[in-house]
XYZ file of C-alpha atoms in Angstrom:
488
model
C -10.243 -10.636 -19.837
C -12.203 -7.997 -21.710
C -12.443 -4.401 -19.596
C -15.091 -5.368 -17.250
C -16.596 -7.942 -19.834
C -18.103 -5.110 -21.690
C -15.763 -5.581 -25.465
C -17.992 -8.104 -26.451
C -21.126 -6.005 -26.015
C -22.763 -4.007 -29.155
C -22.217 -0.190 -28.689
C -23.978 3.001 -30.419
C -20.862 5.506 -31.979
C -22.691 8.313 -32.401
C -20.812 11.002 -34.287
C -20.490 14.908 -32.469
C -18.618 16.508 -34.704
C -20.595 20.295 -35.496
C -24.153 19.066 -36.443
C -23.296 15.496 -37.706
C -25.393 12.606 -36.402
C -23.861 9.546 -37.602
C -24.184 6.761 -35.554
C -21.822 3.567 -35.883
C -21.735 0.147 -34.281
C -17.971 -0.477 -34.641
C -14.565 1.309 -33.911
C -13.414 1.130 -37.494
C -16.426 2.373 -38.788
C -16.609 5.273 -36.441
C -12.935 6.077 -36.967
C -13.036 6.068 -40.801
C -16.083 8.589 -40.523
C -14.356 10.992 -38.432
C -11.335 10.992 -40.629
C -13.477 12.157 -43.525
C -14.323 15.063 -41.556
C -10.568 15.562 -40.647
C -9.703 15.229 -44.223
C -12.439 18.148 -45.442
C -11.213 20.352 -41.984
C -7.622 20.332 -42.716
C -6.059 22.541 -44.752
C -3.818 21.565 -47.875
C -2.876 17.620 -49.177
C -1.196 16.723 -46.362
C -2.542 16.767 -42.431
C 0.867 17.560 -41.560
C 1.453 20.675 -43.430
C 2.194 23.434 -41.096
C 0.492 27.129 -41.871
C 2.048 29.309 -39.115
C -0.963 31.744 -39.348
C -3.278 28.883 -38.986
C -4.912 27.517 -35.405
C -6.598 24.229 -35.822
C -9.728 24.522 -33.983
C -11.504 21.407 -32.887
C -15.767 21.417 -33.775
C -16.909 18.520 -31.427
C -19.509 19.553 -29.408
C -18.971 21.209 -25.827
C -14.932 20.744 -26.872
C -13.441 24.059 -28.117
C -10.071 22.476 -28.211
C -7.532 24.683 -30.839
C -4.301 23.797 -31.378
C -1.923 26.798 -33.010
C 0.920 24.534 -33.224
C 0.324 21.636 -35.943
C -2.798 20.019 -37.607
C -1.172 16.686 -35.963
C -2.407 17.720 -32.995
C -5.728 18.066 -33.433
C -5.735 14.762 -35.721
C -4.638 13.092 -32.172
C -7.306 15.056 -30.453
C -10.023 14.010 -32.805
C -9.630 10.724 -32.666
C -9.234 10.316 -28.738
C -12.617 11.808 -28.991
C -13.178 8.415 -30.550
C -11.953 6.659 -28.374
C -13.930 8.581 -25.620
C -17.058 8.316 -27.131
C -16.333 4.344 -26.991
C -15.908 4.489 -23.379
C -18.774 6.525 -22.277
C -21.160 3.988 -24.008
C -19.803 1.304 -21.791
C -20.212 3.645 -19.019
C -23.569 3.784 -20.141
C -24.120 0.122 -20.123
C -22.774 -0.340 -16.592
C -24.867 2.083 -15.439
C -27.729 0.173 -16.903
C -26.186 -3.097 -15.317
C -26.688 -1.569 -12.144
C -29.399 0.331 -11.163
C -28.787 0.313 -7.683
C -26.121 2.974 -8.811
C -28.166 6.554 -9.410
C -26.231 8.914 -12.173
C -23.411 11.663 -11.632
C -24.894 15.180 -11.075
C -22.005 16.713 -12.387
C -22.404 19.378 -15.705
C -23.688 17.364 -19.000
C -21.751 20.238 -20.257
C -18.136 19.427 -19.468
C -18.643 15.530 -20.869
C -16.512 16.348 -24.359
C -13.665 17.551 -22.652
C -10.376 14.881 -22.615
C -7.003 15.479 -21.666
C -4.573 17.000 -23.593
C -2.031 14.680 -25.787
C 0.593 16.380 -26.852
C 2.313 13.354 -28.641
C 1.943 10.056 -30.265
C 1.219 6.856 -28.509
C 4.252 4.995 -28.568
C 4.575 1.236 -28.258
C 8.062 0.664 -25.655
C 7.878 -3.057 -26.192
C 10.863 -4.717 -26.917
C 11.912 -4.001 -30.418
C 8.710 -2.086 -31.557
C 8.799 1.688 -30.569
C 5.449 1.752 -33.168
C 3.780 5.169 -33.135
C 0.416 5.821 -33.621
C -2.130 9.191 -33.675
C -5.215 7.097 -32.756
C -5.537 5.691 -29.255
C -7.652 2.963 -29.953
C -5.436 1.368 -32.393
C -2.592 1.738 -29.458
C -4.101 -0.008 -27.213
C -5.259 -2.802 -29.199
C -1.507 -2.907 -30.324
C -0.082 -3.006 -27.404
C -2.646 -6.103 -26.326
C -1.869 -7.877 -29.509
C 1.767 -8.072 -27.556
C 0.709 -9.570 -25.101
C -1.083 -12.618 -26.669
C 2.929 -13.039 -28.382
C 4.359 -12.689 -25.261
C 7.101 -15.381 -24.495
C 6.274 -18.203 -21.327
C 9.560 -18.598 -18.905
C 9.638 -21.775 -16.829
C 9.371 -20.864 -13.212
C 10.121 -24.386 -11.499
C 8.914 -27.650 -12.734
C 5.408 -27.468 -13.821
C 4.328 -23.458 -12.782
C 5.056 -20.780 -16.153
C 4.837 -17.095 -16.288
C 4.003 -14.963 -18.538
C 6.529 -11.964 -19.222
C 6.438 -8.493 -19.736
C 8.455 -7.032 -22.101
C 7.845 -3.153 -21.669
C 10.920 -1.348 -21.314
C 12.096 -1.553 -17.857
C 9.762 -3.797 -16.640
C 10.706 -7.187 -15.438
C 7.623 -8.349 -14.187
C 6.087 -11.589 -14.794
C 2.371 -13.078 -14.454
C 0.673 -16.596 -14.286
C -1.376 -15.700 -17.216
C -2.134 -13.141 -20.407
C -4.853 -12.179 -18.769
C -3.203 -10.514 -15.653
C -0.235 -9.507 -17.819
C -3.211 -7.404 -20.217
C -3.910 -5.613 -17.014
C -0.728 -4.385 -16.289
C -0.094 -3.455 -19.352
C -2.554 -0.984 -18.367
C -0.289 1.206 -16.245
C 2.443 1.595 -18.895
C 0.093 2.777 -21.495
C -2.948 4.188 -18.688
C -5.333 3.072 -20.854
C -8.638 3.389 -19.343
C -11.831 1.357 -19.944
C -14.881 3.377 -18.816
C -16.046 6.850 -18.822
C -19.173 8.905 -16.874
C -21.524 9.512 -19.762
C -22.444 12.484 -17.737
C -19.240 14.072 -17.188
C -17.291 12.381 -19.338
C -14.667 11.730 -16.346
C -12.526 8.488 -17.377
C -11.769 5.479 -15.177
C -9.661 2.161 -14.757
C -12.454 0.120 -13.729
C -16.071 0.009 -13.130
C -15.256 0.085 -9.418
C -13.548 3.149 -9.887
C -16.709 4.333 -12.040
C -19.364 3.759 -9.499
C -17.235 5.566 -6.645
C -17.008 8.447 -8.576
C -20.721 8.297 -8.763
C -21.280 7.645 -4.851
C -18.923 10.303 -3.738
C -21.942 12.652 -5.114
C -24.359 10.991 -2.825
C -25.895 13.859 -0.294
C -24.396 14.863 2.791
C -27.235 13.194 5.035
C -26.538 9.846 3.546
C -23.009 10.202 3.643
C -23.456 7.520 6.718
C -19.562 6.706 7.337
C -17.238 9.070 8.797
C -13.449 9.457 8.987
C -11.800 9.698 12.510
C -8.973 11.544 11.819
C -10.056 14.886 9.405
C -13.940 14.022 9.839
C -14.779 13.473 5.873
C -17.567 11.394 5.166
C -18.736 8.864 2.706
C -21.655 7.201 1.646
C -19.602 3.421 2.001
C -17.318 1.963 4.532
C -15.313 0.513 1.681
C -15.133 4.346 0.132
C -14.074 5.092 3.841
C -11.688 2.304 4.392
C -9.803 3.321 0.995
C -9.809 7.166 2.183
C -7.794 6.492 5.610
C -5.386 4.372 4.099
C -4.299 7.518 2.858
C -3.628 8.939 6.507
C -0.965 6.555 6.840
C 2.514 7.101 6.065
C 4.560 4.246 4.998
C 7.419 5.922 3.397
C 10.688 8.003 5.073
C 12.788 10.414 3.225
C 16.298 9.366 2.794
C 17.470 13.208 3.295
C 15.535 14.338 6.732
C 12.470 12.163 8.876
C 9.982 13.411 6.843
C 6.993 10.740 6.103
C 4.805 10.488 3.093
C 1.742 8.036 2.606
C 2.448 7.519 -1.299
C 5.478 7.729 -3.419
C 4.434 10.823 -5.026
C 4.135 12.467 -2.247
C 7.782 11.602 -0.936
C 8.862 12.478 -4.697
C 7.524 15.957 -4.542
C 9.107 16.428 -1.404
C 12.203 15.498 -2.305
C 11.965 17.614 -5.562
C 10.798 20.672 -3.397
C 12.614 20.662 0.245
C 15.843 18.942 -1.440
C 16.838 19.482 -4.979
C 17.741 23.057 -6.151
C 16.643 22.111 -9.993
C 13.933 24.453 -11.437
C 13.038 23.164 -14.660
C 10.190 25.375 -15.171
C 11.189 28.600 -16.714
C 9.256 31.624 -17.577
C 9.984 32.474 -21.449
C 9.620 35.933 -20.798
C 12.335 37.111 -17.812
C 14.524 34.882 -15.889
C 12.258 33.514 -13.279
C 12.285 29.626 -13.331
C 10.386 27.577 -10.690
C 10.221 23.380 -9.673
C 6.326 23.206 -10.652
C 4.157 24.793 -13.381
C 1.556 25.684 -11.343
C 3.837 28.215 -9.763
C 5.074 29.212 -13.536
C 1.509 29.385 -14.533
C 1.275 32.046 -11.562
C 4.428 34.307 -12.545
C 3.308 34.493 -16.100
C -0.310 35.744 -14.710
C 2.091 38.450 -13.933
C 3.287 39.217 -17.942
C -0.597 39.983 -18.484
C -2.061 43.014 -19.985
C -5.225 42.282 -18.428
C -5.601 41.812 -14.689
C -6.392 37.973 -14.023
C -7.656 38.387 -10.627
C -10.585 40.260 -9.333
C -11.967 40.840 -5.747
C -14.817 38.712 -5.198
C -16.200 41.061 -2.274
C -19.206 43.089 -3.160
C -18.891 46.544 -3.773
C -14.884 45.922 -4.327
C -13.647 46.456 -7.761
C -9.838 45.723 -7.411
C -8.043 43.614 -9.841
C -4.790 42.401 -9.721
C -2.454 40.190 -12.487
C -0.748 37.928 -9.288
C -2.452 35.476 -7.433
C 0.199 36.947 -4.628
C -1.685 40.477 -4.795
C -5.096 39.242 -4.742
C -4.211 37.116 -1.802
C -2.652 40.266 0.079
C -5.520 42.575 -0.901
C -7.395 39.938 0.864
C -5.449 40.253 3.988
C -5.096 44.140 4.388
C -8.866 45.283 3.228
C -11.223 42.199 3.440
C -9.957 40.077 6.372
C -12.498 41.372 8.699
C -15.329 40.587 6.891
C -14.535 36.676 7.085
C -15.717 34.452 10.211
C -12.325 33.232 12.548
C -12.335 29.268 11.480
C -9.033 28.891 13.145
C -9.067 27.808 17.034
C -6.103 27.447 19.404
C -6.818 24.343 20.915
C -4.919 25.716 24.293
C -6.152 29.235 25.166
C -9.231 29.145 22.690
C -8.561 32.289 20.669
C -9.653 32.555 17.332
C -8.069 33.711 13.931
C -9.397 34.071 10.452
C -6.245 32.715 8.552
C -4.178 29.381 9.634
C -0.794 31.078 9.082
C -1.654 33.949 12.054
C -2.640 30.453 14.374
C 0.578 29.103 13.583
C 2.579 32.108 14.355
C 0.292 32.351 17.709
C 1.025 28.562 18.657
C 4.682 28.852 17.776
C 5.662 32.483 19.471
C 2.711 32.389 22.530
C 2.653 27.972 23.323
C 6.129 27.066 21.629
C 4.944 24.483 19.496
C 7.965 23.217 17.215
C 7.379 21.812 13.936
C 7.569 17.692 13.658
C 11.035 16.354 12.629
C 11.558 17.076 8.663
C 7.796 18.954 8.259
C 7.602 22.385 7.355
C 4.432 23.143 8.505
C 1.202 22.525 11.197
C -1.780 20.988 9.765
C -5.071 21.720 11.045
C -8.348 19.527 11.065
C -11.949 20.483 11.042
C -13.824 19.740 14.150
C -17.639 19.080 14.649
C -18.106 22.688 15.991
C -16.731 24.043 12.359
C -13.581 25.476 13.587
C -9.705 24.209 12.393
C -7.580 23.313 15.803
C -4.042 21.742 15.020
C -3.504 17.827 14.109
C -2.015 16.519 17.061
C -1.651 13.122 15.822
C -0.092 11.368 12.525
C -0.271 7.971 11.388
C 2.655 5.826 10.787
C 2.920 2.216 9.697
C 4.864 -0.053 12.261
C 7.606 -0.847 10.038
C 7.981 2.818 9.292
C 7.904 3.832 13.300
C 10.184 1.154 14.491
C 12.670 2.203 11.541
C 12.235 6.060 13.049
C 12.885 4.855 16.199
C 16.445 3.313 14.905
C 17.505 5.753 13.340
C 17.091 8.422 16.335
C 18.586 5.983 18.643
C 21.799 6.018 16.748
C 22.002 9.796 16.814
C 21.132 9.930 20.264
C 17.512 11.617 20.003
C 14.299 10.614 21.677
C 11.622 10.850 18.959
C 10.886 14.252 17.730
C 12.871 14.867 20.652
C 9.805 14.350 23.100
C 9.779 12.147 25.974
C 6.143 11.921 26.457
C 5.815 10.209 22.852
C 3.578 7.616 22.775
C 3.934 5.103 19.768
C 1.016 3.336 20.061
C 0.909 -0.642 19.769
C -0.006 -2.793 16.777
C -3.180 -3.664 18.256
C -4.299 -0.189 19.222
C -2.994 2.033 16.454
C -4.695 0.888 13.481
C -6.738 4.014 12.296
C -10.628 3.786 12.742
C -14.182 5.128 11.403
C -17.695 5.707 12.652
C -21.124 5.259 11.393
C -22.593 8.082 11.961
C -26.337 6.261 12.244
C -26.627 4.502 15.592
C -27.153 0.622 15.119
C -29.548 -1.026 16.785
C -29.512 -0.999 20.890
C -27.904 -4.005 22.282
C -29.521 -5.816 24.913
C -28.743 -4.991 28.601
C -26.266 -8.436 28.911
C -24.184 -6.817 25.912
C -24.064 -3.952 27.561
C -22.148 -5.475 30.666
C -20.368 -7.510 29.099
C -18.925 -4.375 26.921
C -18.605 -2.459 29.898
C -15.687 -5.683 31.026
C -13.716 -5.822 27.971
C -13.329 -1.980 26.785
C -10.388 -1.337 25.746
C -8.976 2.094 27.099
C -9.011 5.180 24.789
C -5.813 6.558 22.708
C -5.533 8.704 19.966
C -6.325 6.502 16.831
C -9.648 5.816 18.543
C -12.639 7.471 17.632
C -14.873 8.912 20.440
C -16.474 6.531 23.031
C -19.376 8.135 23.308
C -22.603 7.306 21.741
C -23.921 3.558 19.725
C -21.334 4.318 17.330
C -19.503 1.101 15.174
C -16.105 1.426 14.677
C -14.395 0.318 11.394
C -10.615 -1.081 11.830
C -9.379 0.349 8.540
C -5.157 -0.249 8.360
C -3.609 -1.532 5.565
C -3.211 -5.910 5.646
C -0.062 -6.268 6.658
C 0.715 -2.704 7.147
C -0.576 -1.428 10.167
C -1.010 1.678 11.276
C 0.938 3.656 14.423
C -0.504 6.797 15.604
C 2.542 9.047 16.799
C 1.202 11.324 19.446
C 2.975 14.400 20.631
C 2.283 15.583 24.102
C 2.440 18.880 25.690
C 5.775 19.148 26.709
C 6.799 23.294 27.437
C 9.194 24.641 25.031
C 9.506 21.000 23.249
C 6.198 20.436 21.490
C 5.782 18.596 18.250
C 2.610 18.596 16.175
C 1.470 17.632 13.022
């Protein structure tokens, strides 16, 4: 039950803080170390002693983390460097365990740099609410729960296992799975890149990280629907499962493929909260990467500068940069945008959608805002005509438009393609061998005729059925009907 069997293994702790080399074999060890270096670091008796003209600047290598706030902060920080280091040496040791895998290319630079915690890890099972400042002692807290963890007869002779995090009702067969889901209340991870220090739930999750890098030309497996490619089908099967949306809006027929996504619609098309709010003036926002724009705007110093050659304007919006952009520079950047009807070309996707909604009368889809546009093989964006929808999600569409008296998207030339022909598909992009001339006819008699989930016909090319099991997928299509068309 151990993350990826790798707790039982013997790891090297090797101490970056400034120009230390200490090297340890256990967690305890290493922790106890580090804390003598937090001790002589921090200012005063106490680590919690707050000197308002004091910033608390962390001296692990390649970190320049520096907290102005409290010395508790960068106590937590230290110590999930810790915890880090533990994980990158079992990163190393899977990599070793597998040398089919080849190593991340990403900057050795950037491998010291972890998230920012900007509180304790607290313990929400029942009756504990422990805190703690070190993330390894957490977790291994939190697991000790689940080895107490009460059984609850489930008919006569099958038991569970419960969990008792706060408002979670879920049961398993045994600790072991119930250790893994403990997992997503606390997101403990168990392996990091030792290259880029990136963090991951699993070794699967480890070694994808490590194939995405893999070179263009041996990127073998291609997407159907935005063209991405991949260097393995299964890296490919998990991508397209992301074209298909399985979840409706409650407000308007908008369709998400994850719960996030329907979450941050909702928060954004639906809600008027703005719970971001600049401390400066009275703007206030519903992300803070939209804050984090408007206070670019408090600056002194200009934040943005024109990247063009020869161009020395600055601006302190991301807005003015953007426009400067437009009015001066536009000319000097290649049209990537393609009407697919008439062929003529623009340089920004906001002037094609203008063009296909004021010269073609394209309407938006039911509950999106907006066109999307995918990258063909000839390098220019044309609009998605197609989007994917799970069965259960169109047939529940469907309903709902019949009882207000609406066609879907209000198109009668909408094709909802069957069960059997909608699931979304991929191609190998290196031809397989040539079948032999009996194949060949017999191929020719059973082809199944061409719709829009399909990829291309032409060419040796294997196609990978990629929908969800149980789930699958329904390409919507919308046709060109004048004055009424839908796109997506």
């Amino acid at each position: 039950c151990s993350p990826e069997g790798l707790h039982s293994e013997a790891v090297v702790l090797r101490c970056e803080w400034a120009a230390c080399s200490y090297a340890a074999a256990a967690m305890e060890e290493f922790c106890g170390h580090v804390a003598q270096h937090l001790r002589h670091h921090l200012p005063g008796e106490r680590r919690d002693e707050v000197d308002p003209l004091e910033e608390y600047t962390c001296l692990w290598q390649e970190c320049g983390f520096c907290s102005p706030e409290s010395p508790a902060d960068l106590v937590r920080h230290v110590y999930f460097h810790c915890y880090h280091t533990k994980l990158k040496q079992w990163g190393l040791r899977a990599l070793r365990a597998q040398p089919d895998v080849s190593r991340c290319q990403l900057d050795f630079q950037s491998r010291n740099i972890i998230p920012e915690i900007q509180e304790n890890f607290l313990c929400l099972w029942e009756y504990c609410e422990r805190s703690f400042d070190n993330p390894e002692w957490f977790y291994r807290h939190v697991e000790d729960h689940s080895f107490c963890s009460e059984y609850k007869a489930a008919g006569k002779e099958n038991h569970v296992v419960l969990c008792g995090w706060k408002d979670c009702d879920c049961s398993f067969k045994g600790r072991c799975k119930l250790r893994e889901h403990l997992r997503s209340h606390t997101q403990e991870k168990v392996v990091a890149c030792p290259t880029c220090g990136g963090m991951f739930a699993n070794n699967t999750k480890f070694f994808d990280h490590i194939r995405r890098q893999t070179a263009l030309d041996q990127q073998r497996f291609q997407c159907s629907h935005c063209s991405k490619r991949f260097a393995t089908e299964r890296l490919l099967r998990d991508h397209m499962r992301n074209h298909v949306n399985h979840y409706k809006c409650p407000l308007c027929d908008m369709t998400c493929p994850l719960p996030s996504s329907l979450r941050n619609h909702i928060r954004f098309r639906h809600s008027e909260e703005r719970p971001f709010k600049c401390d400066y003036c009275d703007y206030s926002c519903k992300n803070l990467i939209d804050l984090r724009k408007h206070l670019d705007t408090h600056s002194k110093e200009p934040a943005y500068r024109c990247e063009f050659e020869a161009c020395s304007f600055t601006a302190r919006s991301l807005c003015s940069i953007k426009l400067h952009y437009r009015k001066v520079h536009e000319g000097d950047s290649e049209p990537r945008y393609k009407c697919h009807v008439c062929d003529k070309c623009f340089t920004r996707g906001n002037n094609l959608t203008v063009h296909l909604r004021k010269k073609h009368q394209f309407k938006w889809p039911s509950g999106h805002p907006r066109f999307r546009y995918k990258e063909h093989e000839d390098g220019y964006m044309r609009l998605q005509l197609v989007r994917y929808e799970s069965v259960e999600l169109t047939e529940q569409l469907l309903k709902d438009r019949e009882k207000r008296g609406e066609a879907l998207d209000g198109s009668p030339d909408c094709v909802v393609l069957s069960e059997g022909e909608g699931n979304l598909r991929g191609i190998v992009l290196e031809a397989p061998a040539e079948p032999s001339p009996a194949e060949n006819r017999a191929g020719e008699r059973q082809a199944a005729p061409q719709h829009a989930a399909a990829c291309s016909a032409a060419g040796p090319e294997r196609r990978i059925n990629s929908s969800v099991p149980g789930q699958p997928a329904s390409g919507v299509c919308f046709g060109p009907v004048p004055a009424r068309r839908s796109a997506l």
